[in-house]
JSON list of C-alpha atoms and ligand atoms in Angstrom, two decimals:
[
{"chain": "A", "resi": 1, "resn": "UNK", "atom": "CA", "xyz": [-14.83, 41.47, -38.63]},
{"chain": "A", "resi": 2, "resn": "UNK", "atom": "CA", "xyz": [-11.48, 40.71, -37.14]},
{"chain": "A", "resi": 3, "resn": "UNK", "atom": "CA", "xyz": [-10.26, 37.43, -37.84]},
{"chain": "A", "resi": 4, "resn": "UNK", "atom": "CA", "xyz": [-10.60, 36.74, -34.03]},
{"chain": "A", "resi": 5, "resn": "UNK", "atom": "CA", "xyz": [-14.43, 37.01, -34.62]},
{"chain": "A", "resi": 6, "resn": "UNK", "atom": "CA", "xyz": [-14.23, 34.77, -37.57]},
{"chain": "A", "resi": 7, "resn": "UNK", "atom": "CA", "xyz": [-12.89, 32.37, -35.77]},
{"chain": "A", "resi": 8, "resn": "UNK", "atom": "CA", "xyz": [-15.41, 32.48, -32.91]},
{"chain": "A", "resi": 9, "resn": "UNK", "atom": "CA", "xyz": [-18.20, 31.84, -35.43]},
{"chain": "A", "resi": 10, "resn": "UNK", "atom": "CA", "xyz": [-16.94, 28.46, -35.24]},
{"chain": "A", "resi": 11, "resn": "UNK", "atom": "CA", "xyz": [-17.55, 28.20, -31.51]},
{"chain": "A", "resi": 12, "resn": "UNK", "atom": "CA", "xyz": [-20.78, 25.42, -30.74]},
{"chain": "A", "resi": 13, "resn": "UNK", "atom": "CA", "xyz": [-21.93, 25.84, -27.27]},
{"chain": "A", "resi": 14, "resn": "UNK", "atom": "CA", "xyz": [-23.34, 22.47, -27.42]},
{"chain": "A", "resi": 15, "resn": "UNK", "atom": "CA", "xyz": [-20.14, 21.04, -27.65]},
{"chain": "A", "resi": 16, "resn": "UNK", "atom": "CA", "xyz": [-19.42, 19.05, -24.12]},
{"chain": "A", "resi": 17, "resn": "UNK", "atom": "CA", "xyz": [-16.89, 20.76, -22.28]},
{"chain": "A", "resi": 18, "resn": "UNK", "atom": "CA", "xyz": [-14.25, 18.38, -20.49]},
{"chain": "A", "resi": 19, "resn": "UNK", "atom": "CA", "xyz": [-15.68, 17.51, -16.74]},
{"chain": "A", "resi": 20, "resn": "UNK", "atom": "CA", "xyz": [-12.97, 18.89, -14.55]},
{"chain": "A", "resi": 21, "resn": "UNK", "atom": "CA", "xyz": [-11.27, 16.07, -12.98]},
{"chain": "A", "resi": 22, "resn": "UNK", "atom": "CA", "xyz": [-10.86, 14.60, -9.67]},
{"chain": "A", "resi": 23, "resn": "UNK", "atom": "CA", "xyz": [-7.42, 14.95, -9.58]},
{"chain": "A", "resi": 24, "resn": "UNK", "atom": "CA", "xyz": [-7.45, 18.62, -11.33]},
{"chain": "A", "resi": 25, "resn": "UNK", "atom": "CA", "xyz": [-9.06, 19.38, -8.84]},
{"chain": "A", "resi": 26, "resn": "UNK", "atom": "CA", "xyz": [-8.71, 18.11, -5.51]},
{"chain": "A", "resi": 27, "resn": "UNK", "atom": "CA", "xyz": [-11.89, 19.62, -3.71]},
{"chain": "A", "resi": 28, "resn": "UNK", "atom": "CA", "xyz": [-13.46, 16.75, -5.52]},
{"chain": "A", "resi": 29, "resn": "UNK", "atom": "CA", "xyz": [-12.41, 14.20, -3.20]},
{"chain": "A", "resi": 30, "resn": "UNK", "atom": "CA", "xyz": [-14.80, 12.60, -1.87]},
{"chain": "A", "resi": 31, "resn": "UNK", "atom": "CA", "xyz": [-13.73, 14.41, 1.88]},
{"chain": "A", "resi": 32, "resn": "UNK", "atom": "CA", "xyz": [-16.27, 11.57, 3.01]},
{"chain": "A", "resi": 33, "resn": "UNK", "atom": "CA", "xyz": [-14.85, 8.23, 3.97]},
{"chain": "A", "resi": 34, "resn": "UNK", "atom": "CA", "xyz": [-18.12, 6.28, 3.38]},
{"chain": "A", "resi": 35, "resn": "UNK", "atom": "CA", "xyz": [-18.05, 7.87, -0.12]},
{"chain": "A", "resi": 36, "resn": "UNK", "atom": "CA", "xyz": [-15.59, 5.37, -2.37]},
{"chain": "A", "resi": 37, "resn": "UNK", "atom": "CA", "xyz": [-13.69, 6.60, -4.64]},
{"chain": "A", "resi": 38, "resn": "UNK", "atom": "CA", "xyz": [-14.09, 4.27, -7.95]},
{"chain": "A", "resi": 39, "resn": "UNK", "atom": "CA", "xyz": [-11.83, 1.93, -9.20]},
{"chain": "A", "resi": 40, "resn": "UNK", "atom": "CA", "xyz": [-9.50, 3.13, -12.24]},
{"chain": "A", "resi": 41, "resn": "UNK", "atom": "CA", "xyz": [-9.50, 6.86, -10.61]},
{"chain": "A", "resi": 42, "resn": "UNK", "atom": "CA", "xyz": [-6.26, 6.84, -10.77]},
{"chain": "A", "resi": 43, "resn": "UNK", "atom": "CA", "xyz": [-4.58, 6.08, -13.73]},
{"chain": "A", "resi": 44, "resn": "UNK", "atom": "CA", "xyz": [-0.94, 6.86, -12.26]},
{"chain": "A", "resi": 45, "resn": "UNK", "atom": "CA", "xyz": [0.43, 6.80, -8.73]},
{"chain": "A", "resi": 46, "resn": "UNK", "atom": "CA", "xyz": [1.25, 10.93, -9.08]},
{"chain": "A", "resi": 47, "resn": "UNK", "atom": "CA", "xyz": [-2.40, 11.14, -9.60]},
{"chain": "A", "resi": 48, "resn": "UNK", "atom": "CA", "xyz": [-3.09, 9.22, -6.01]},
{"chain": "A", "resi": 49, "resn": "UNK", "atom": "CA", "xyz": [-0.44, 10.36, -4.37]},
{"chain": "A", "resi": 50, "resn": "UNK", "atom": "CA", "xyz": [-2.09, 14.39, -5.07]},
{"chain": "A", "resi": 51, "resn": "UNK", "atom": "CA", "xyz": [-5.37, 13.06, -3.43]},
{"chain": "A", "resi": 52, "resn": "UNK", "atom": "CA", "xyz": [-3.68, 11.44, -0.67]},
{"chain": "A", "resi": 53, "resn": "UNK", "atom": "CA", "xyz": [-1.49, 14.36, 0.14]},
{"chain": "A", "resi": 54, "resn": "UNK", "atom": "CA", "xyz": [-4.61, 16.23, 0.24]},
{"chain": "A", "resi": 55, "resn": "UNK", "atom": "CA", "xyz": [-6.93, 14.02, 1.85]},
{"chain": "A", "resi": 56, "resn": "UNK", "atom": "CA", "xyz": [-8.93, 14.32, 4.65]},
{"chain": "A", "resi": 57, "resn": "UNK", "atom": "CA", "xyz": [-11.64, 11.31, 4.33]},
{"chain": "A", "resi": 58, "resn": "UNK", "atom": "CA", "xyz": [-10.81, 11.03, 7.83]},
{"chain": "A", "resi": 59, "resn": "UNK", "atom": "CA", "xyz": [-9.25, 13.07, 10.68]},
{"chain": "A", "resi": 60, "resn": "UNK", "atom": "CA", "xyz": [-5.58, 11.14, 10.57]},
{"chain": "A", "resi": 61, "resn": "UNK", "atom": "CA", "xyz": [-3.84, 13.98, 8.36]},
{"chain": "A", "resi": 62, "resn": "UNK", "atom": "CA", "xyz": [-5.03, 16.52, 10.74]},
{"chain": "A", "resi": 63, "resn": "UNK", "atom": "CA", "xyz": [-2.48, 15.08, 13.66]},
{"chain": "A", "resi": 64, "resn": "UNK", "atom": "CA", "xyz": [-0.17, 14.80, 10.99]},
{"chain": "A", "resi": 65, "resn": "UNK", "atom": "CA", "xyz": [2.80, 15.78, 9.36]},
{"chain": "A", "resi": 66, "resn": "UNK", "atom": "CA", "xyz": [3.07, 13.65, 6.16]},
{"chain": "A", "resi": 67, "resn": "UNK", "atom": "CA", "xyz": [1.13, 11.66, 3.89]},
{"chain": "A", "resi": 68, "resn": "UNK", "atom": "CA", "xyz": [2.83, 8.09, 3.91]},
{"chain": "A", "resi": 69, "resn": "UNK", "atom": "CA", "xyz": [2.06, 6.50, 0.21]},
{"chain": "A", "resi": 70, "resn": "UNK", "atom": "CA", "xyz": [4.67, 4.46, -0.89]},
{"chain": "A", "resi": 71, "resn": "UNK", "atom": "CA", "xyz": [8.37, 3.54, -2.20]},
{"chain": "A", "resi": 72, "resn": "UNK", "atom": "CA", "xyz": [9.78, 0.86, -4.60]},
{"chain": "A", "resi": 73, "resn": "UNK", "atom": "CA", "xyz": [9.30, -0.21, -7.78]},
{"chain": "A", "resi": 74, "resn": "UNK", "atom": "CA", "xyz": [5.43, 0.98, -8.91]},
{"chain": "A", "resi": 75, "resn": "UNK", "atom": "CA", "xyz": [6.44, -2.58, -11.04]},
{"chain": "A", "resi": 76, "resn": "UNK", "atom": "CA", "xyz": [6.96, -5.01, -8.66]},
{"chain": "A", "resi": 77, "resn": "UNK", "atom": "CA", "xyz": [6.32, -8.64, -8.22]},
{"chain": "A", "resi": 78, "resn": "UNK", "atom": "CA", "xyz": [5.60, -8.29, -4.77]},
{"chain": "A", "resi": 79, "resn": "UNK", "atom": "CA", "xyz": [3.60, -5.41, -2.97]},
{"chain": "A", "resi": 80, "resn": "UNK", "atom": "CA", "xyz": [3.61, -5.47, 1.16]},
{"chain": "A", "resi": 81, "resn": "UNK", "atom": "CA", "xyz": [0.95, -4.31, 2.78]},
{"chain": "A", "resi": 82, "resn": "UNK", "atom": "CA", "xyz": [2.05, -2.26, 6.37]},
{"chain": "A", "resi": 83, "resn": "UNK", "atom": "CA", "xyz": [-1.01, -1.20, 9.01]},
{"chain": "A", "resi": 84, "resn": "UNK", "atom": "CA", "xyz": [-0.29, 2.69, 9.28]},
{"chain": "A", "resi": 85, "resn": "UNK", "atom": "CA", "xyz": [2.98, 5.03, 8.94]},
{"chain": "A", "resi": 86, "resn": "UNK", "atom": "CA", "xyz": [4.97, 5.31, 12.75]},
{"chain": "A", "resi": 87, "resn": "UNK", "atom": "CA", "xyz": [6.69, 8.37, 13.67]},
{"chain": "A", "resi": 88, "resn": "UNK", "atom": "CA", "xyz": [9.98, 7.86, 11.60]},
{"chain": "A", "resi": 89, "resn": "UNK", "atom": "CA", "xyz": [7.43, 7.46, 8.49]},
{"chain": "A", "resi": 90, "resn": "UNK", "atom": "CA", "xyz": [5.55, 10.60, 8.77]},
{"chain": "A", "resi": 91, "resn": "UNK", "atom": "CA", "xyz": [8.72, 12.51, 8.83]},
{"chain": "A", "resi": 92, "resn": "UNK", "atom": "CA", "xyz": [9.96, 11.78, 6.30]},
{"chain": "A", "resi": 93, "resn": "UNK", "atom": "CA", "xyz": [7.14, 10.74, 3.93]},
{"chain": "A", "resi": 94, "resn": "UNK", "atom": "CA", "xyz": [8.43, 7.27, 3.33]},
{"chain": "A", "resi": 95, "resn": "UNK", "atom": "CA", "xyz": [6.73, 3.63, 4.39]},
{"chain": "A", "resi": 96, "resn": "UNK", "atom": "CA", "xyz": [8.43, 1.58, 6.47]},
{"chain": "A", "resi": 97, "resn": "UNK", "atom": "CA", "xyz": [12.36, 3.08, 7.56]},
{"chain": "A", "resi": 98, "resn": "UNK", "atom": "CA", "xyz": [12.52, 2.99, 10.89]},
{"chain": "A", "resi": 99, "resn": "UNK", "atom": "CA", "xyz": [13.54, 0.50, 13.15]},
{"chain": "A", "resi": 100, "resn": "UNK", "atom": "CA", "xyz": [10.95, -1.98, 11.68]},
{"chain": "A", "resi": 101, "resn": "UNK", "atom": "CA", "xyz": [11.60, -0.65, 8.17]},
{"chain": "A", "resi": 102, "resn": "UNK", "atom": "CA", "xyz": [15.42, -1.79, 8.44]},
{"chain": "A", "resi": 103, "resn": "UNK", "atom": "CA", "xyz": [14.80, -5.33, 9.68]},
{"chain": "A", "resi": 104, "resn": "UNK", "atom": "CA", "xyz": [12.10, -5.29, 6.96]},
{"chain": "A", "resi": 105, "resn": "UNK", "atom": "CA", "xyz": [15.41, -4.67, 4.36]},
{"chain": "A", "resi": 106, "resn": "UNK", "atom": "CA", "xyz": [17.20, -7.56, 6.20]},
{"chain": "A", "resi": 107, "resn": "UNK", "atom": "CA", "xyz": [15.09, -9.64, 5.38]},
{"chain": "A", "resi": 108, "resn": "UNK", "atom": "CA", "xyz": [14.24, -9.29, 2.30]},
{"chain": "A", "resi": 109, "resn": "UNK", "atom": "CA", "xyz": [17.67, -9.28, 1.51]},
{"chain": "A", "resi": 110, "resn": "UNK", "atom": "CA", "xyz": [18.27, -12.29, 3.10]},
{"chain": "A", "resi": 111, "resn": "UNK", "atom": "CA", "xyz": [16.80, -14.28, 0.19]},
{"chain": "A", "resi": 112, "resn": "UNK", "atom": "CA", "xyz": [18.38, -11.77, -2.18]},
{"chain": "A", "resi": 113, "resn": "UNK", "atom": "CA", "xyz": [14.81, -9.53, -2.82]},
{"chain": "A", "resi": 114, "resn": "UNK", "atom": "CA", "xyz": [16.10, -6.15, -3.34]},
{"chain": "A", "resi": 115, "resn": "UNK", "atom": "CA", "xyz": [13.32, -3.47, -2.34]},
{"chain": "A", "resi": 116, "resn": "UNK", "atom": "CA", "xyz": [13.88, -0.44, -4.66]},
{"chain": "A", "resi": 117, "resn": "UNK", "atom": "CA", "xyz": [13.84, -2.78, -7.38]},
{"chain": "A", "resi": 118, "resn": "UNK", "atom": "CA", "xyz": [11.52, -6.56, -6.33]},
{"chain": "A", "resi": 119, "resn": "UNK", "atom": "CA", "xyz": [9.13, -5.12, -3.51]},
{"chain": "A", "resi": 120, "resn": "UNK", "atom": "CA", "xyz": [6.40, -1.83, -3.73]},
{"chain": "A", "resi": 121, "resn": "UNK", "atom": "CA", "xyz": [6.08, -1.26, 0.34]},
{"chain": "A", "resi": 122, "resn": "UNK", "atom": "CA", "xyz": [2.86, 1.05, 1.39]},
{"chain": "A", "resi": 123, "resn": "UNK", "atom": "CA", "xyz": [0.05, 0.64, 4.30]},
{"chain": "A", "resi": 124, "resn": "UNK", "atom": "CA", "xyz": [-3.37, 0.52, 4.81]},
{"chain": "A", "resi": 125, "resn": "UNK", "atom": "CA", "xyz": [-4.05, 3.67, 5.84]},
{"chain": "A", "resi": 126, "resn": "UNK", "atom": "CA", "xyz": [-1.56, 6.73, 4.83]},
{"chain": "A", "resi": 127, "resn": "UNK", "atom": "CA", "xyz": [-1.41, 9.00, 7.61]},
{"chain": "A", "resi": 128, "resn": "UNK", "atom": "CA", "xyz": [-0.07, 8.08, 11.08]},
{"chain": "A", "resi": 129, "resn": "UNK", "atom": "CA", "xyz": [-3.02, 7.80, 13.61]},
{"chain": "A", "resi": 130, "resn": "UNK", "atom": "CA", "xyz": [-2.43, 9.41, 17.09]},
{"chain": "A", "resi": 131, "resn": "UNK", "atom": "CA", "xyz": [0.55, 7.83, 19.40]},
{"chain": "A", "resi": 132, "resn": "UNK", "atom": "CA", "xyz": [0.90, 4.74, 16.62]},
{"chain": "A", "resi": 133, "resn": "UNK", "atom": "CA", "xyz": [-2.64, 3.35, 18.07]},
{"chain": "A", "resi": 134, "resn": "UNK", "atom": "CA", "xyz": [-4.10, 1.07, 15.75]},
{"chain": "A", "resi": 135, "resn": "UNK", "atom": "CA", "xyz": [-6.28, 2.87, 12.91]},
{"chain": "A", "resi": 136, "resn": "UNK", "atom": "CA", "xyz": [-10.09, 2.15, 13.82]},
{"chain": "A", "resi": 137, "resn": "UNK", "atom": "CA", "xyz": [-12.24, 0.62, 11.17]},
{"chain": "A", "resi": 138, "resn": "UNK", "atom": "CA", "xyz": [-13.54, 3.89, 9.93]},
{"chain": "A", "resi": 139, "resn": "UNK", "atom": "CA", "xyz": [-10.10, 5.05, 9.33]},
{"chain": "A", "resi": 140, "resn": "UNK", "atom": "CA", "xyz": [-8.82, 1.76, 7.74]},
{"chain": "A", "resi": 141, "resn": "UNK", "atom": "CA", "xyz": [-12.14, 1.75, 4.93]},
{"chain": "A", "resi": 142, "resn": "UNK", "atom": "CA", "xyz": [-11.52, 5.80, 4.66]},
{"chain": "A", "resi": 143, "resn": "UNK", "atom": "CA", "xyz": [-8.45, 5.12, 3.21]},
{"chain": "A", "resi": 144, "resn": "UNK", "atom": "CA", "xyz": [-8.59, 1.74, 1.13]},
{"chain": "A", "resi": 145, "resn": "UNK", "atom": "CA", "xyz": [-9.57, 3.05, -1.43]},
{"chain": "A", "resi": 146, "resn": "UNK", "atom": "CA", "xyz": [-5.70, 4.27, -2.12]},
{"chain": "A", "resi": 147, "resn": "UNK", "atom": "CA", "xyz": [-4.35, 0.91, -1.29]},
{"chain": "A", "resi": 148, "resn": "UNK", "atom": "CA", "xyz": [-6.81, -0.81, -3.46]},
{"chain": "A", "resi": 149, "resn": "UNK", "atom": "CA", "xyz": [-5.49, 1.38, -6.64]},
{"chain": "A", "resi": 150, "resn": "UNK", "atom": "CA", "xyz": [-2.32, 1.29, -5.68]},
{"chain": "A", "resi": 151, "resn": "UNK", "atom": "CA", "xyz": [-2.54, -2.61, -6.10]},
{"chain": "A", "resi": 152, "resn": "UNK", "atom": "CA", "xyz": [-4.52, -2.43, -9.31]},
{"chain": "A", "resi": 153, "resn": "UNK", "atom": "CA", "xyz": [-1.99, 0.15, -10.92]},
{"chain": "A", "resi": 154, "resn": "UNK", "atom": "CA", "xyz": [0.95, -2.15, -9.56]},
{"chain": "A", "resi": 155, "resn": "UNK", "atom": "CA", "xyz": [-0.80, -5.45, -10.33]},
{"chain": "A", "resi": 156, "resn": "UNK", "atom": "CA", "xyz": [1.68, -7.64, -8.51]},
{"chain": "A", "resi": 157, "resn": "UNK", "atom": "CA", "xyz": [2.35, -11.08, -8.65]},
{"chain": "A", "resi": 158, "resn": "UNK", "atom": "CA", "xyz": [2.05, -11.87, -4.90]},
{"chain": "A", "resi": 159, "resn": "UNK", "atom": "CA", "xyz": [1.28, -9.27, -1.62]},
{"chain": "A", "resi": 160, "resn": "UNK", "atom": "CA", "xyz": [2.73, -10.30, 1.43]},
{"chain": "A", "resi": 161, "resn": "UNK", "atom": "CA", "xyz": [0.66, -8.44, 4.25]},
{"chain": "A", "resi": 162, "resn": "UNK", "atom": "CA", "xyz": [2.52, -7.71, 7.64]},
{"chain": "A", "resi": 163, "resn": "UNK", "atom": "CA", "xyz": [0.26, -8.26, 10.67]},
{"chain": "A", "resi": 164, "resn": "UNK", "atom": "CA", "xyz": [-3.20, -8.62, 11.25]},
{"chain": "A", "resi": 165, "resn": "UNK", "atom": "CA", "xyz": [-4.53, -5.53, 10.34]},
{"chain": "A", "resi": 166, "resn": "UNK", "atom": "CA", "xyz": [-2.85, -5.16, 7.11]},
{"chain": "A", "resi": 167, "resn": "UNK", "atom": "CA", "xyz": [-4.86, -8.62, 6.89]},
{"chain": "A", "resi": 168, "resn": "UNK", "atom": "CA", "xyz": [-8.35, -6.93, 8.27]},
{"chain": "A", "resi": 169, "resn": "UNK", "atom": "CA", "xyz": [-7.92, -3.77, 6.11]},
{"chain": "A", "resi": 170, "resn": "UNK", "atom": "CA", "xyz": [-7.55, -5.77, 3.14]},
{"chain": "A", "resi": 171, "resn": "UNK", "atom": "CA", "xyz": [-9.11, -8.67, 3.00]},
{"chain": "A", "resi": 172, "resn": "UNK", "atom": "CA", "xyz": [-11.20, -8.40, 6.34]},
{"chain": "A", "resi": 173, "resn": "UNK", "atom": "CA", "xyz": [-9.84, -11.56, 7.76]},
{"chain": "A", "resi": 174, "resn": "UNK", "atom": "CA", "xyz": [-10.51, -11.41, 11.30]},
{"chain": "A", "resi": 175, "resn": "UNK", "atom": "CA", "xyz": [-8.39, -14.66, 12.22]},
{"chain": "A", "resi": 176, "resn": "UNK", "atom": "CA", "xyz": [-5.13, -14.39, 14.57]},
{"chain": "A", "resi": 177, "resn": "UNK", "atom": "CA", "xyz": [-2.13, -13.49, 13.03]},
{"chain": "A", "resi": 178, "resn": "UNK", "atom": "CA", "xyz": [-0.16, -16.26, 14.17]},
{"chain": "A", "resi": 179, "resn": "UNK", "atom": "CA", "xyz": [-2.79, -19.21, 12.75]},
{"chain": "A", "resi": 180, "resn": "UNK", "atom": "CA", "xyz": [-2.60, -17.46, 9.51]},
{"chain": "A", "resi": 181, "resn": "UNK", "atom": "CA", "xyz": [1.42, -16.56, 9.03]},
{"chain": "A", "resi": 182, "resn": "UNK", "atom": "CA", "xyz": [2.76, -18.30, 6.30]},
{"chain": "A", "resi": 183, "resn": "UNK", "atom": "CA", "xyz": [-0.35, -19.78, 4.29]},
{"chain": "A", "resi": 184, "resn": "UNK", "atom": "CA", "xyz": [-1.53, -18.60, 0.92]},
{"chain": "A", "resi": 185, "resn": "UNK", "atom": "CA", "xyz": [-4.55, -16.89, 0.61]},
{"chain": "A", "resi": 186, "resn": "UNK", "atom": "CA", "xyz": [-6.20, -15.33, -2.17]},
{"chain": "A", "resi": 187, "resn": "UNK", "atom": "CA", "xyz": [-8.13, -12.35, -2.37]},
{"chain": "A", "resi": 188, "resn": "UNK", "atom": "CA", "xyz": [-9.82, -10.76, -5.34]},
{"chain": "A", "resi": 189, "resn": "UNK", "atom": "CA", "xyz": [-7.84, -12.98, -7.51]},
{"chain": "A", "resi": 190, "resn": "UNK", "atom": "CA", "xyz": [-4.96, -13.05, -6.76]},
{"chain": "A", "resi": 191, "resn": "UNK", "atom": "CA", "xyz": [-1.78, -14.51, -4.14]},
{"chain": "A", "resi": 192, "resn": "UNK", "atom": "CA", "xyz": [-0.78, -13.43, -0.83]},
{"chain": "A", "resi": 193, "resn": "UNK", "atom": "CA", "xyz": [0.86, -14.32, 2.72]},
{"chain": "A", "resi": 194, "resn": "UNK", "atom": "CA", "xyz": [0.16, -13.05, 5.47]},
{"chain": "A", "resi": 195, "resn": "UNK", "atom": "CA", "xyz": [3.29, -12.19, 7.38]},
{"chain": "A", "resi": 196, "resn": "UNK", "atom": "CA", "xyz": [4.23, -11.73, 10.98]},
{"chain": "A", "resi": 197, "resn": "UNK", "atom": "CA", "xyz": [4.86, -7.70, 11.83]},
{"chain": "A", "resi": 198, "resn": "UNK", "atom": "CA", "xyz": [8.77, -6.76, 11.52]},
{"chain": "A", "resi": 199, "resn": "UNK", "atom": "CA", "xyz": [8.23, -4.96, 14.78]},
{"chain": "A", "resi": 200, "resn": "UNK", "atom": "CA", "xyz": [7.08, -8.15, 16.30]},
{"chain": "A", "resi": 201, "resn": "UNK", "atom": "CA", "xyz": [10.49, -9.49, 15.61]},
{"chain": "A", "resi": 202, "resn": "UNK", "atom": "CA", "xyz": [11.71, -6.43, 17.00]},
{"chain": "A", "resi": 203, "resn": "UNK", "atom": "CA", "xyz": [10.41, -7.11, 20.21]},
{"chain": "A", "resi": 204, "resn": "UNK", "atom": "CA", "xyz": [10.57, -10.98, 20.17]},
{"chain": "A", "resi": 205, "resn": "UNK", "atom": "CA", "xyz": [14.64, -11.14, 19.16]},
{"chain": "A", "resi": 206, "resn": "UNK", "atom": "CA", "xyz": [15.27, -14.75, 19.71]},
{"chain": "A", "resi": 207, "resn": "UNK", "atom": "CA", "xyz": [16.06, -16.91, 16.66]},
{"chain": "A", "resi": 208, "resn": "UNK", "atom": "CA", "xyz": [15.00, -20.26, 18.36]},
{"chain": "A", "resi": 209, "resn": "UNK", "atom": "CA", "xyz": [13.38, -23.17, 16.23]},
{"chain": "A", "resi": 210, "resn": "UNK", "atom": "CA", "xyz": [8.93, -21.98, 16.60]},
{"chain": "A", "resi": 211, "resn": "UNK", "atom": "CA", "xyz": [10.03, -18.01, 17.94]},
{"chain": "A", "resi": 212, "resn": "UNK", "atom": "CA", "xyz": [9.00, -15.27, 15.60]},
{"chain": "A", "resi": 213, "resn": "UNK", "atom": "CA", "xyz": [12.01, -14.61, 14.25]},
{"chain": "A", "resi": 214, "resn": "UNK", "atom": "CA", "xyz": [12.40, -18.52, 12.75]},
{"chain": "A", "resi": 215, "resn": "UNK", "atom": "CA", "xyz": [8.80, -18.38, 11.66]},
{"chain": "A", "resi": 216, "resn": "UNK", "atom": "CA", "xyz": [10.16, -15.30, 9.15]},
{"chain": "A", "resi": 217, "resn": "UNK", "atom": "CA", "xyz": [12.52, -17.16, 7.82]},
{"chain": "A", "resi": 218, "resn": "UNK", "atom": "CA", "xyz": [10.26, -20.08, 7.07]},
{"chain": "A", "resi": 219, "resn": "UNK", "atom": "CA", "xyz": [8.33, -17.35, 5.21]},
{"chain": "A", "resi": 220, "resn": "UNK", "atom": "CA", "xyz": [10.12, -15.71, 3.19]},
{"chain": "A", "resi": 221, "resn": "UNK", "atom": "CA", "xyz": [11.96, -18.62, 1.74]},
{"chain": "A", "resi": 222, "resn": "UNK", "atom": "CA", "xyz": [8.07, -19.77, 0.85]},
{"chain": "A", "resi": 223, "resn": "UNK", "atom": "CA", "xyz": [7.89, -16.05, -0.85]},
{"chain": "A", "resi": 224, "resn": "UNK", "atom": "CA", "xyz": [11.26, -16.76, -3.01]},
{"chain": "A", "resi": 225, "resn": "UNK", "atom": "CA", "xyz": [10.45, -20.17, -4.22]},
{"chain": "A", "resi": 226, "resn": "UNK", "atom": "CA", "xyz": [6.70, -19.14, -5.59]},
{"chain": "A", "resi": 227, "resn": "UNK", "atom": "CA", "xyz": [8.61, -15.93, -7.18]},
{"chain": "A", "resi": 228, "resn": "UNK", "atom": "CA", "xyz": [11.18, -18.16, -8.81]},
{"chain": "A", "resi": 229, "resn": "UNK", "atom": "CA", "xyz": [8.16, -20.47, -9.03]},
{"chain": "A", "resi": 230, "resn": "UNK", "atom": "CA", "xyz": [5.94, -17.47, -10.74]},
{"chain": "A", "resi": 231, "resn": "UNK", "atom": "CA", "xyz": [9.12, -16.25, -13.21]},
{"chain": "A", "resi": 232, "resn": "UNK", "atom": "CA", "xyz": [9.54, -20.00, -14.08]},
{"chain": "A", "resi": 233, "resn": "UNK", "atom": "CA", "xyz": [6.10, -20.46, -15.51]},
{"chain": "A", "resi": 234, "resn": "UNK", "atom": "CA", "xyz": [5.59, -17.03, -17.31]},
{"chain": "B", "resi": 301, "resn": "URA", "atom": "N1", "xyz": [4.68, -0.10, 10.39]},
{"chain": "B", "resi": 301, "resn": "URA", "atom": "C1", "xyz": [3.98, -0.06, 9.39]},
{"chain": "B", "resi": 301, "resn": "URA", "atom": "O1", "xyz": [2.54, -0.84, 9.85]},
{"chain": "B", "resi": 301, "resn": "URA", "atom": "N2", "xyz": [4.67, 0.25, 8.36]},
{"chain": "B", "resi": 301, "resn": "URA", "atom": "C2", "xyz": [5.13, 1.88, 8.99]},
{"chain": "B", "resi": 301, "resn": "URA", "atom": "O2", "xyz": [5.72, 2.15, 7.33]},
{"chain": "B", "resi": 301, "resn": "URA", "atom": "C3", "xyz": [6.26, 1.38, 9.53]},
{"chain": "B", "resi": 301, "resn": "URA", "atom": "C4", "xyz": [5.63, 0.91, 10.52]}
]
């Protein structure tokens, strides 16, 4: 008997093999968007991104170039949630890098928030809808488990929801954005603020009192003050 044969006598066929994980076997991602991805599925953002890159839980990936998962600090105190990638984001695989994203950077910088240090930026859906249409309720429902996992992993102090689709997609709140922007709302025990979408500000350049830009300036100052307050408490 060779030593290999001897060693094989120690094999115990009753010992359970570790179940292949969905991450090591992407074919185990539920392709039906109605089947949930349970909380706790991903232990880090790399695993989550691997799934997003191969995801077909809805039809959006069919017409997209790249999945757009997120960018910024994975331990940021603020998570910013947008609606969906646009053309620039689809091309680069990074959220908010087009005109709206450049304006978002300026808004953050105006209160000394750094997009690489203080925020993690992502979207309700991870693939660009054709012609930048609003994602459907089914597409948002199929994609939401990824966002919930992103929020769990980053564990931010504050979540900013840019525009009505982000608010509805995450919290289900269907109120108009102009009604609820600038107010603090609680979702799943987390502090959230709906804000206007930067693309809306691009279409409304006025800085007059009461204009979208002016309102954004009020809101981002309130966000900065709240972050300082939370930091001073801990
Ligand atoms: N608008 C969004 O909502 N998200 C992006 O990533 C880009 C533009």
